[in-house]
PDB file of C-alpha atoms in Angstrom:
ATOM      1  CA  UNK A   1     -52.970 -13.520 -26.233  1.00  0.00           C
ATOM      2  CA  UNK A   2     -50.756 -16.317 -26.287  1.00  0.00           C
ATOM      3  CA  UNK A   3     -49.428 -15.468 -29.980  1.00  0.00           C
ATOM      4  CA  UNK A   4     -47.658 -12.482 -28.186  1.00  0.00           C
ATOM      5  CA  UNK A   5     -46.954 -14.391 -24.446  1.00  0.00           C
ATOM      6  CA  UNK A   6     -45.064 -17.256 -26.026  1.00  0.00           C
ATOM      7  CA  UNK A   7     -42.519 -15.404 -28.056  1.00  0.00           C
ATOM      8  CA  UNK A   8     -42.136 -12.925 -24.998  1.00  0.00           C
ATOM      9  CA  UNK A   9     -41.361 -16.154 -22.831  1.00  0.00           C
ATOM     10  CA  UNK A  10     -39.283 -17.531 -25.276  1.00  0.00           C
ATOM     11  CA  UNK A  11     -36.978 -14.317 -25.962  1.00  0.00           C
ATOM     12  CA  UNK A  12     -37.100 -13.792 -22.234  1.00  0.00           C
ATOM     13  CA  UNK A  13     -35.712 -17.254 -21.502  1.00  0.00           C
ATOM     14  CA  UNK A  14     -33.225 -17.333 -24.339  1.00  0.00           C
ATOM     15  CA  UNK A  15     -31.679 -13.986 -22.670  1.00  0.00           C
ATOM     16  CA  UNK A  16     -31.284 -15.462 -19.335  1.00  0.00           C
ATOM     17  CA  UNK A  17     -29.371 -18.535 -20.683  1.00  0.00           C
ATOM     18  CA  UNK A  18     -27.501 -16.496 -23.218  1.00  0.00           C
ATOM     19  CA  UNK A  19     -26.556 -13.747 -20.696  1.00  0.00           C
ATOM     20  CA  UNK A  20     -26.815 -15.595 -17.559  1.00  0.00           C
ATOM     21  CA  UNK A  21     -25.133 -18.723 -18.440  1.00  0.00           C
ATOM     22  CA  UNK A  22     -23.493 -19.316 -21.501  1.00  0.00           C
ATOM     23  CA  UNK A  23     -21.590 -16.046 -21.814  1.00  0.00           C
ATOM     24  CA  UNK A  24     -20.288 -16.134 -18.515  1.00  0.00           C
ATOM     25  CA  UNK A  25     -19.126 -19.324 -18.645  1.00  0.00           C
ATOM     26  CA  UNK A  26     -17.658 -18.619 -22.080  1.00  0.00           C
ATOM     27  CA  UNK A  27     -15.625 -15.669 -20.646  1.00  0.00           C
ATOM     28  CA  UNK A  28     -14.170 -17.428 -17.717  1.00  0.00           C
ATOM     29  CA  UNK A  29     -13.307 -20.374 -19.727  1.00  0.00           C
ATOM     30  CA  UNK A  30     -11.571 -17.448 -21.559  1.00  0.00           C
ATOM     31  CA  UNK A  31      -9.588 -15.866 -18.808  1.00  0.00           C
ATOM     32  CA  UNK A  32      -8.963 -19.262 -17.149  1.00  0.00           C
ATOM     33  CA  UNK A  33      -6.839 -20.618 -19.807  1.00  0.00           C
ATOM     34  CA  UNK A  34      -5.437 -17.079 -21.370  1.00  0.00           C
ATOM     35  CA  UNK A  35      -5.399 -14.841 -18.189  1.00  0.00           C
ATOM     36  CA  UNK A  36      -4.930 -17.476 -15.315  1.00  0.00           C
ATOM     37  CA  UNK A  37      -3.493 -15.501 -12.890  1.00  0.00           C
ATOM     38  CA  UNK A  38      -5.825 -12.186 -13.097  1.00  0.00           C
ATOM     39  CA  UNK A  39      -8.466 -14.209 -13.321  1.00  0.00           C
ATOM     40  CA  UNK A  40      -7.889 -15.442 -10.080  1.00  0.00           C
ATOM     41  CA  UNK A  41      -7.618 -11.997  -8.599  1.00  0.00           C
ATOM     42  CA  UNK A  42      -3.694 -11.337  -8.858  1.00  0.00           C
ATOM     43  CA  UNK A  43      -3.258 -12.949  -5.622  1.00  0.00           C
ATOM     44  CA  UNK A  44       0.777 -13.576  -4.028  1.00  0.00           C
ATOM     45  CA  UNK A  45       2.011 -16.544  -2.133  1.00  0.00           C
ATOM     46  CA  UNK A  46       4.771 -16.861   0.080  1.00  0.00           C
ATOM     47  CA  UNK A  47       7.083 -19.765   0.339  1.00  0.00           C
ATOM     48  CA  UNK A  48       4.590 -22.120   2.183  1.00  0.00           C
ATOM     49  CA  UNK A  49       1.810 -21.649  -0.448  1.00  0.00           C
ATOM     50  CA  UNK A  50      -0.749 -19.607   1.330  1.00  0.00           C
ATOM     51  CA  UNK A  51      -2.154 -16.187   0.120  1.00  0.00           C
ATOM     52  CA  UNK A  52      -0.525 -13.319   1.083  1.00  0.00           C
ATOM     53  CA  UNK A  53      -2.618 -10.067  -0.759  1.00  0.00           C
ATOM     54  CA  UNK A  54      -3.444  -9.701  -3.950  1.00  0.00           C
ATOM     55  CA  UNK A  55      -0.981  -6.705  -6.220  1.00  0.00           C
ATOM     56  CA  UNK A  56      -4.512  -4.981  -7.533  1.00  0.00           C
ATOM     57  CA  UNK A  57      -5.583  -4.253  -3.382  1.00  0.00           C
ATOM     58  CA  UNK A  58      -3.085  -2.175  -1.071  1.00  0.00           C
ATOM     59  CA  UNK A  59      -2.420  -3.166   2.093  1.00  0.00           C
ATOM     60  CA  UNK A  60      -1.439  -2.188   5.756  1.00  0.00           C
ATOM     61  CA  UNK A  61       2.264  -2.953   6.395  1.00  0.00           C
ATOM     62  CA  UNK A  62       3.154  -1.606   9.731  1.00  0.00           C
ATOM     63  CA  UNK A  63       6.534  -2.747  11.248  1.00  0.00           C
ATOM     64  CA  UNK A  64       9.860  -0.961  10.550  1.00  0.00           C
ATOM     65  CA  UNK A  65      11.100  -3.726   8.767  1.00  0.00           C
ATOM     66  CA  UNK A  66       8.608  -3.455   5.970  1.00  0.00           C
ATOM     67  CA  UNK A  67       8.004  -0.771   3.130  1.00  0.00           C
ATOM     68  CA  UNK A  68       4.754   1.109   4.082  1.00  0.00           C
ATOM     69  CA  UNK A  69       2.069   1.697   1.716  1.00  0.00           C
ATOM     70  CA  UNK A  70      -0.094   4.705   1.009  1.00  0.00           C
ATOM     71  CA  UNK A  71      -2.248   5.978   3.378  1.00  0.00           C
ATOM     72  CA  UNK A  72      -5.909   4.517   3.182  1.00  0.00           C
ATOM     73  CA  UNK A  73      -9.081   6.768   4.413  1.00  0.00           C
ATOM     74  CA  UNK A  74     -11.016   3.248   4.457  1.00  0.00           C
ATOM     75  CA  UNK A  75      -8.844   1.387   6.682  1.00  0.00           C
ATOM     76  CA  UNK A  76      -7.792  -1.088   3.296  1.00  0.00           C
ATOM     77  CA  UNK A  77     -11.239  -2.405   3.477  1.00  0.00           C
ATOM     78  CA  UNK A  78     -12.156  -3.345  -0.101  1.00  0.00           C
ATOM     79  CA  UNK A  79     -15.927  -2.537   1.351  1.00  0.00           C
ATOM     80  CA  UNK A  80     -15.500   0.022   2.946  1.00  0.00           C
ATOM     81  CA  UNK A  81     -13.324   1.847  -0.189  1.00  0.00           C
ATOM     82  CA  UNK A  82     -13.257   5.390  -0.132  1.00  0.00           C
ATOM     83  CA  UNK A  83     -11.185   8.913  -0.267  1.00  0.00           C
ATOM     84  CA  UNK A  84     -11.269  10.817   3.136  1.00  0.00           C
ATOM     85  CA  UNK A  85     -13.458  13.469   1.765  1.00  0.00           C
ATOM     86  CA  UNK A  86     -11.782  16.070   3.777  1.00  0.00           C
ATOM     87  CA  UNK A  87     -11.611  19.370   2.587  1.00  0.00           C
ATOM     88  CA  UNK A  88      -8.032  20.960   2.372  1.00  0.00           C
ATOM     89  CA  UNK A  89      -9.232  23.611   4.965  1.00  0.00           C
ATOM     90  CA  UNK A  90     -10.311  21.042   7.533  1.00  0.00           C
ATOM     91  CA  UNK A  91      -8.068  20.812  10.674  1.00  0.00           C
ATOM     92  CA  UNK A  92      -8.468  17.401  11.100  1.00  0.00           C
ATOM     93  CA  UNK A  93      -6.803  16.641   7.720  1.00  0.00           C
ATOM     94  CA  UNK A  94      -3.869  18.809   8.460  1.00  0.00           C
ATOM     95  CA  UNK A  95      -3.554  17.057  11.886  1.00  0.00           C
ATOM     96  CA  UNK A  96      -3.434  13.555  10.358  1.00  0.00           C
ATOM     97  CA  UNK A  97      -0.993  14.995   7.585  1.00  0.00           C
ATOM     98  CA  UNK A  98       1.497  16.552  10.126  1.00  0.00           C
ATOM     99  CA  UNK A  99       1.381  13.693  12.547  1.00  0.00           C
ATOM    100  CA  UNK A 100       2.421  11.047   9.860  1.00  0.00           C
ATOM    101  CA  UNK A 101       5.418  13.668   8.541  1.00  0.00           C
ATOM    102  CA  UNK A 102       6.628  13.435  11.938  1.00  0.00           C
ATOM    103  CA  UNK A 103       5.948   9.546  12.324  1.00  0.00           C
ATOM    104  CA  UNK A 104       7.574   9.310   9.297  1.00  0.00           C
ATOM    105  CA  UNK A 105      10.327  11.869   8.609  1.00  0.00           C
ATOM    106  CA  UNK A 106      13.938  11.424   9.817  1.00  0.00           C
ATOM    107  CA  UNK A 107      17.227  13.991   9.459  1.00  0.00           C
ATOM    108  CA  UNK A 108      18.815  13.836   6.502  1.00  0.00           C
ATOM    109  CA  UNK A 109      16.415  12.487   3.935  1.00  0.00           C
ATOM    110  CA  UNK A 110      14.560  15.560   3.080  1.00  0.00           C
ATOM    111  CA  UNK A 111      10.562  16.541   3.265  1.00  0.00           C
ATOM    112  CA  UNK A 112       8.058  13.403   3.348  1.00  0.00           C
ATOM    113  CA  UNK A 113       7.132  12.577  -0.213  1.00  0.00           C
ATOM    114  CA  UNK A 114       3.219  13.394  -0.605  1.00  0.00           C
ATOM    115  CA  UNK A 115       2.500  10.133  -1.871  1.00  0.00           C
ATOM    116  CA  UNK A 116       3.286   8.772   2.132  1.00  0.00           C
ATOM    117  CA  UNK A 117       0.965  11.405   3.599  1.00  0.00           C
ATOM    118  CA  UNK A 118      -2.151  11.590   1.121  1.00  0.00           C
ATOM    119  CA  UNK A 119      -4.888   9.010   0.798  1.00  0.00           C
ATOM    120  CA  UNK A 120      -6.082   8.063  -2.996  1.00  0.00           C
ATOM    121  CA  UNK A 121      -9.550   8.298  -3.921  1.00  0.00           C
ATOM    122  CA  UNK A 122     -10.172   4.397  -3.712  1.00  0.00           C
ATOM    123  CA  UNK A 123      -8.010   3.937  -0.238  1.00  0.00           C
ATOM    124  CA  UNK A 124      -6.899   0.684  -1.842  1.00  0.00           C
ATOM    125  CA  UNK A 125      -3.889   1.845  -4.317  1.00  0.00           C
ATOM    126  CA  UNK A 126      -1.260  -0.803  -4.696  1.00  0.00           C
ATOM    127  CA  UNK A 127       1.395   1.258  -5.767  1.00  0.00           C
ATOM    128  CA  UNK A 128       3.685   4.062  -4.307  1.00  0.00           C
ATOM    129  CA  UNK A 129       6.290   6.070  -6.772  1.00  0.00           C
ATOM    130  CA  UNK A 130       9.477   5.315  -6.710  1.00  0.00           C
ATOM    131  CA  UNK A 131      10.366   8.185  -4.590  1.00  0.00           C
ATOM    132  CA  UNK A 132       7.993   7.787  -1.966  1.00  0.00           C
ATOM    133  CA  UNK A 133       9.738   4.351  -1.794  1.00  0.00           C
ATOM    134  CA  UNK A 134      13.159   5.155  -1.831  1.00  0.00           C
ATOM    135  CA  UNK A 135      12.586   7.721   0.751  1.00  0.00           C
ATOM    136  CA  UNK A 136      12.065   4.495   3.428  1.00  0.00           C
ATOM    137  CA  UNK A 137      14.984   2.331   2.109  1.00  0.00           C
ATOM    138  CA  UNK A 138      17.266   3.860   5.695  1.00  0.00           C
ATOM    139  CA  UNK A 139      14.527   2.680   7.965  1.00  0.00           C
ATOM    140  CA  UNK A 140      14.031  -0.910   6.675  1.00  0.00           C
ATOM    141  CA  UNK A 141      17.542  -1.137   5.991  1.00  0.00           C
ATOM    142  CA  UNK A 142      18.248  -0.168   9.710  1.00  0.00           C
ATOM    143  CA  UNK A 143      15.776  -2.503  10.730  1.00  0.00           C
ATOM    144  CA  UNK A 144      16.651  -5.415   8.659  1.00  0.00           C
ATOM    145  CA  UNK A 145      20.216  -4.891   9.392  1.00  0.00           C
ATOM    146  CA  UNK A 146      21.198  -4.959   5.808  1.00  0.00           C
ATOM    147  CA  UNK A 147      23.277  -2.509   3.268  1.00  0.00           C
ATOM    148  CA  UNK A 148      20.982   0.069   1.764  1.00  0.00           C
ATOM    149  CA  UNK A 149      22.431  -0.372  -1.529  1.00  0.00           C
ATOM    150  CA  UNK A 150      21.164  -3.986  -1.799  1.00  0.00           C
ATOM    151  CA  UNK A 151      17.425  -2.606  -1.130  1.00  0.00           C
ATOM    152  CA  UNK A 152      18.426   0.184  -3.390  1.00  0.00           C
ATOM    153  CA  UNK A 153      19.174  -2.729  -6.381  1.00  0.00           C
ATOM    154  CA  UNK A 154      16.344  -4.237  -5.148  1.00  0.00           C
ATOM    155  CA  UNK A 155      13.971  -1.513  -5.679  1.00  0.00           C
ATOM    156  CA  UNK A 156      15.087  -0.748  -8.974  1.00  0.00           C
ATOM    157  CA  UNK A 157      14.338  -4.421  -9.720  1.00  0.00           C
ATOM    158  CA  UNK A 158      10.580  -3.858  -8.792  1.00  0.00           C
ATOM    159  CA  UNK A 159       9.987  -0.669 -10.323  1.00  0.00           C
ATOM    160  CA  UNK A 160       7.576  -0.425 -13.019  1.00  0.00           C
ATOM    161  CA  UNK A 161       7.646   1.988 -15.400  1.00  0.00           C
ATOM    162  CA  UNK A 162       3.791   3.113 -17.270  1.00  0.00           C
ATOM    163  CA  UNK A 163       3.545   4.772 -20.539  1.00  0.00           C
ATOM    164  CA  UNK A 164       2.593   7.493 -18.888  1.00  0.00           C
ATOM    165  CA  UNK A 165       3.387   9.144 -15.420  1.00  0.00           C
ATOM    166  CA  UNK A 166       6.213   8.438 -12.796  1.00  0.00           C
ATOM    167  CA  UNK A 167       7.756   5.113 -12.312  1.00  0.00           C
ATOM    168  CA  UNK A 168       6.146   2.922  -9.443  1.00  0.00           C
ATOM    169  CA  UNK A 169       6.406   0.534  -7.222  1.00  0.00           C
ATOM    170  CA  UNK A 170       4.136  -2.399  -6.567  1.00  0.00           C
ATOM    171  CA  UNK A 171       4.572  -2.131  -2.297  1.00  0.00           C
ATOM    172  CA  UNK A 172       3.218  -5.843  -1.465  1.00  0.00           C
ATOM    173  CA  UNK A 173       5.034  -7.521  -4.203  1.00  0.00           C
ATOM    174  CA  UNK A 174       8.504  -4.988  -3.011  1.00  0.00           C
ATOM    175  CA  UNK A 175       7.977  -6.591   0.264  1.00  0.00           C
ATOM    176  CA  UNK A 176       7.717 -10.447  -0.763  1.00  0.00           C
ATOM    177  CA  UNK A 177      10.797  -9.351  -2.502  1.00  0.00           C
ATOM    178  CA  UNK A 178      12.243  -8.263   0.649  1.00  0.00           C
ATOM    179  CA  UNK A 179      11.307 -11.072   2.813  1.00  0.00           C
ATOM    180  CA  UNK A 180      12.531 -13.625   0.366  1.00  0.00           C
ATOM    181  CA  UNK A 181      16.045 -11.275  -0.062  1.00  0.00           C
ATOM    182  CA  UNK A 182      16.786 -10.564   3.749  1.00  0.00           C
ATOM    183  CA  UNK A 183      14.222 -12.698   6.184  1.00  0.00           C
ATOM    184  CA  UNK A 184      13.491 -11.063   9.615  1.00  0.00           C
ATOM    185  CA  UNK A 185      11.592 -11.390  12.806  1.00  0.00           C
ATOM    186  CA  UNK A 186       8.921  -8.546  12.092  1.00  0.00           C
ATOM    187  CA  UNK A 187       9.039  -7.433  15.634  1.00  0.00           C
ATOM    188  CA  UNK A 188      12.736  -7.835  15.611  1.00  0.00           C
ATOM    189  CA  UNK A 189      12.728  -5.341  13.177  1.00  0.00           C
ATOM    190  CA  UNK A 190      10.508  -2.772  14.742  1.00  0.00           C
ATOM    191  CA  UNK A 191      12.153  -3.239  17.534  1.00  0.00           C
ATOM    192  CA  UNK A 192      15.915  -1.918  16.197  1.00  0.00           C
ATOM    193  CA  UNK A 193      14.172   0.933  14.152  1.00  0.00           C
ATOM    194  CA  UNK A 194      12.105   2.173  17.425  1.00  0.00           C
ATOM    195  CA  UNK A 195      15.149   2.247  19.502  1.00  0.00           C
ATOM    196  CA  UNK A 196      17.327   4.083  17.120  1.00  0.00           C
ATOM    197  CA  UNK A 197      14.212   6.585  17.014  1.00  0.00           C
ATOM    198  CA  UNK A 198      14.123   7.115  20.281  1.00  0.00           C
ATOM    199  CA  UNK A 199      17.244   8.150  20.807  1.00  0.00           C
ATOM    200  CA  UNK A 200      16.256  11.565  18.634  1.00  0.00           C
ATOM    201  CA  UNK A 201      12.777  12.286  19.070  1.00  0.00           C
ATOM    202  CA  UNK A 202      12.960  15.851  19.626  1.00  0.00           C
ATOM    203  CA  UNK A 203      15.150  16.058  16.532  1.00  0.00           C
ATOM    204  CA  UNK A 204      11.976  14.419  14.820  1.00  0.00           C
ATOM    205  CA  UNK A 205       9.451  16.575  16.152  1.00  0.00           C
ATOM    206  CA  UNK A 206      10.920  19.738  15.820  1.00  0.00           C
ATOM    207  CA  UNK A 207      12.593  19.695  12.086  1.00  0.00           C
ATOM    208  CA  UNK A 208       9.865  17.126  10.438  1.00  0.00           C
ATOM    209  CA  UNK A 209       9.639  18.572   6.888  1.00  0.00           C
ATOM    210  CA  UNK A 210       6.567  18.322   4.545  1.00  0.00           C
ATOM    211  CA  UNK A 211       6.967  19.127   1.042  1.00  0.00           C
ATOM    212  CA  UNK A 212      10.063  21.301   1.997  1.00  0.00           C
ATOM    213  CA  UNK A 213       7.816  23.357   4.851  1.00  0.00           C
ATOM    214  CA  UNK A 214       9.154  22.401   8.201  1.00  0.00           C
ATOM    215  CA  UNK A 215       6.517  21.664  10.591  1.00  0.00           C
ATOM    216  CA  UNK A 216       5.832  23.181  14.211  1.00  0.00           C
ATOM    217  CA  UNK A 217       5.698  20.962  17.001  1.00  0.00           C
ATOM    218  CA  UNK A 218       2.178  19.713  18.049  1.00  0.00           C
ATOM    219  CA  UNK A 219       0.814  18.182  20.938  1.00  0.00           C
ATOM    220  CA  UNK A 220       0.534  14.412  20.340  1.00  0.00           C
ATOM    221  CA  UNK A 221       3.311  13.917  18.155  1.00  0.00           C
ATOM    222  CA  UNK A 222       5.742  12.613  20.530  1.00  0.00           C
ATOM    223  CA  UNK A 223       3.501   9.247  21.074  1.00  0.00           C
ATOM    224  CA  UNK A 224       3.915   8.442  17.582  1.00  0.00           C
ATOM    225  CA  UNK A 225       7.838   8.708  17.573  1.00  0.00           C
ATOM    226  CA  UNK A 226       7.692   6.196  19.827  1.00  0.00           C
ATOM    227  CA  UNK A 227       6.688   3.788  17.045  1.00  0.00           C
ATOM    228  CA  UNK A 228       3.371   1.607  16.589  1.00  0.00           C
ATOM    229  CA  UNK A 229       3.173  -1.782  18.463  1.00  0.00           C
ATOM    230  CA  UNK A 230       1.253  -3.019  15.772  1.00  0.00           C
ATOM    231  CA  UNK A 231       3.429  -5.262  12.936  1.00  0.00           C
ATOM    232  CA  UNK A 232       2.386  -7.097   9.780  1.00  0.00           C
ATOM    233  CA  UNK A 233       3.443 -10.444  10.170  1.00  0.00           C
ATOM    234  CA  UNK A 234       4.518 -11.003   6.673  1.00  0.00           C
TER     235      UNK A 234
END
């Protein structure tokens, strides 16, 4: 018996030090000195040093003053990661849909971009195209009381362009851009933005355009006009 349990053991406990021990350690050794900064997750600092996000994870950005990101069916909890599931019959996904075109539309700029009002499959999707971007540049600009045409040059900056598909915009890395470029109170910001807003909500509610359909009026929308008291603090 034991000429077949001692090579077993041994092989078994080779594996486990191969596999468990000295190829990980070989690999981040690897990454550590080649790959540094993916290795450590991606992760962006502000000014002061401390960790901001990380450009592989979206997150929530919720003041005026700030570039939004795409939607997230998960909340942007890397646990909880996940597409909405909804079918494209179900009321309750038209409902969320219209209610962020007419959170998020204003006159003059044409429909919502779909990119602003769908969720991706993961929830967690750093990146926005360009247009979806662009489409917010009047609103931050308003609320950062600064020319749009120096977020416009700044955009263009942080635009990346894949082999394949639409150029697109990193949305947490835009907005450390932005911070650094034209520093604001957060709730400052909102503030502006939610004032000028309020001064046309009917406009809002009753010409927000999706995807060049405009949109009816619906109970509820009226609240959301009004702006969200909630704000990223940078």
């Amino acid at each position: 018996m034991m000429t077949y349990l001692r090579p077993a053991l041994s092989l078994a406990l080779s594996l486990t030090l191969i596999t468990g021990a000295l190829y990980p350690l070989a690999v981040t050794g690897i990454a550590q000195v080649a790959f540094p900064e993916q290795a450590n997750g991606s992760l962006v600092h502000d000014e002061q040093g401390r960790v901001r996000g990380s450009t592989l994870i979206a997150q929530a950005f919720e003041g005026d003053a700030w570039f939004h990101s795409r939607p997230s069916a998960g909340g942007y909890a890397t646990v909880a990661s996940s597409a909405s599931n909804l079918s494209p019959s179900n009321p309750a996904l038209a409902e969320r849909v219209k209610a962020d075109a007419a959170a998020l539309y204003h006159a003059g700029q044409g429909p919502v971009p779909l990119a602003l009002l769908t969720t991706s499959g993961s929830g967690l999707d750093p990146h926005l195209p360009m247009q979806a971007v662009a489409y917010q540049l009047p609103r931050v600009a308003a609320a950062r009381q600064v020319p749009v045409e120096r977020l416009q040059a700044l955009l263009e900056e942080a635009t990346l362009h894949p082999l394949i598909g639409p150029p697109v915009v990193n949305v947490l890395a835009l907005n450390q851009a932005l911070q650094r470029l034209a520093p604001v109170s957060p709730r400052v910001g909102a503030a502006l933005w939610r004032e000028r807003a309020a001064k046309q909500p009917q406009d809002l509610c009753d010409n927000a355009q999706i995807a060049g359909a405009a949109l009816r009026p619906f109970r509820g929308t009226r609240p959301l006009l009004q702006g969200n008291s909630r704000v990223h603090e940078g």
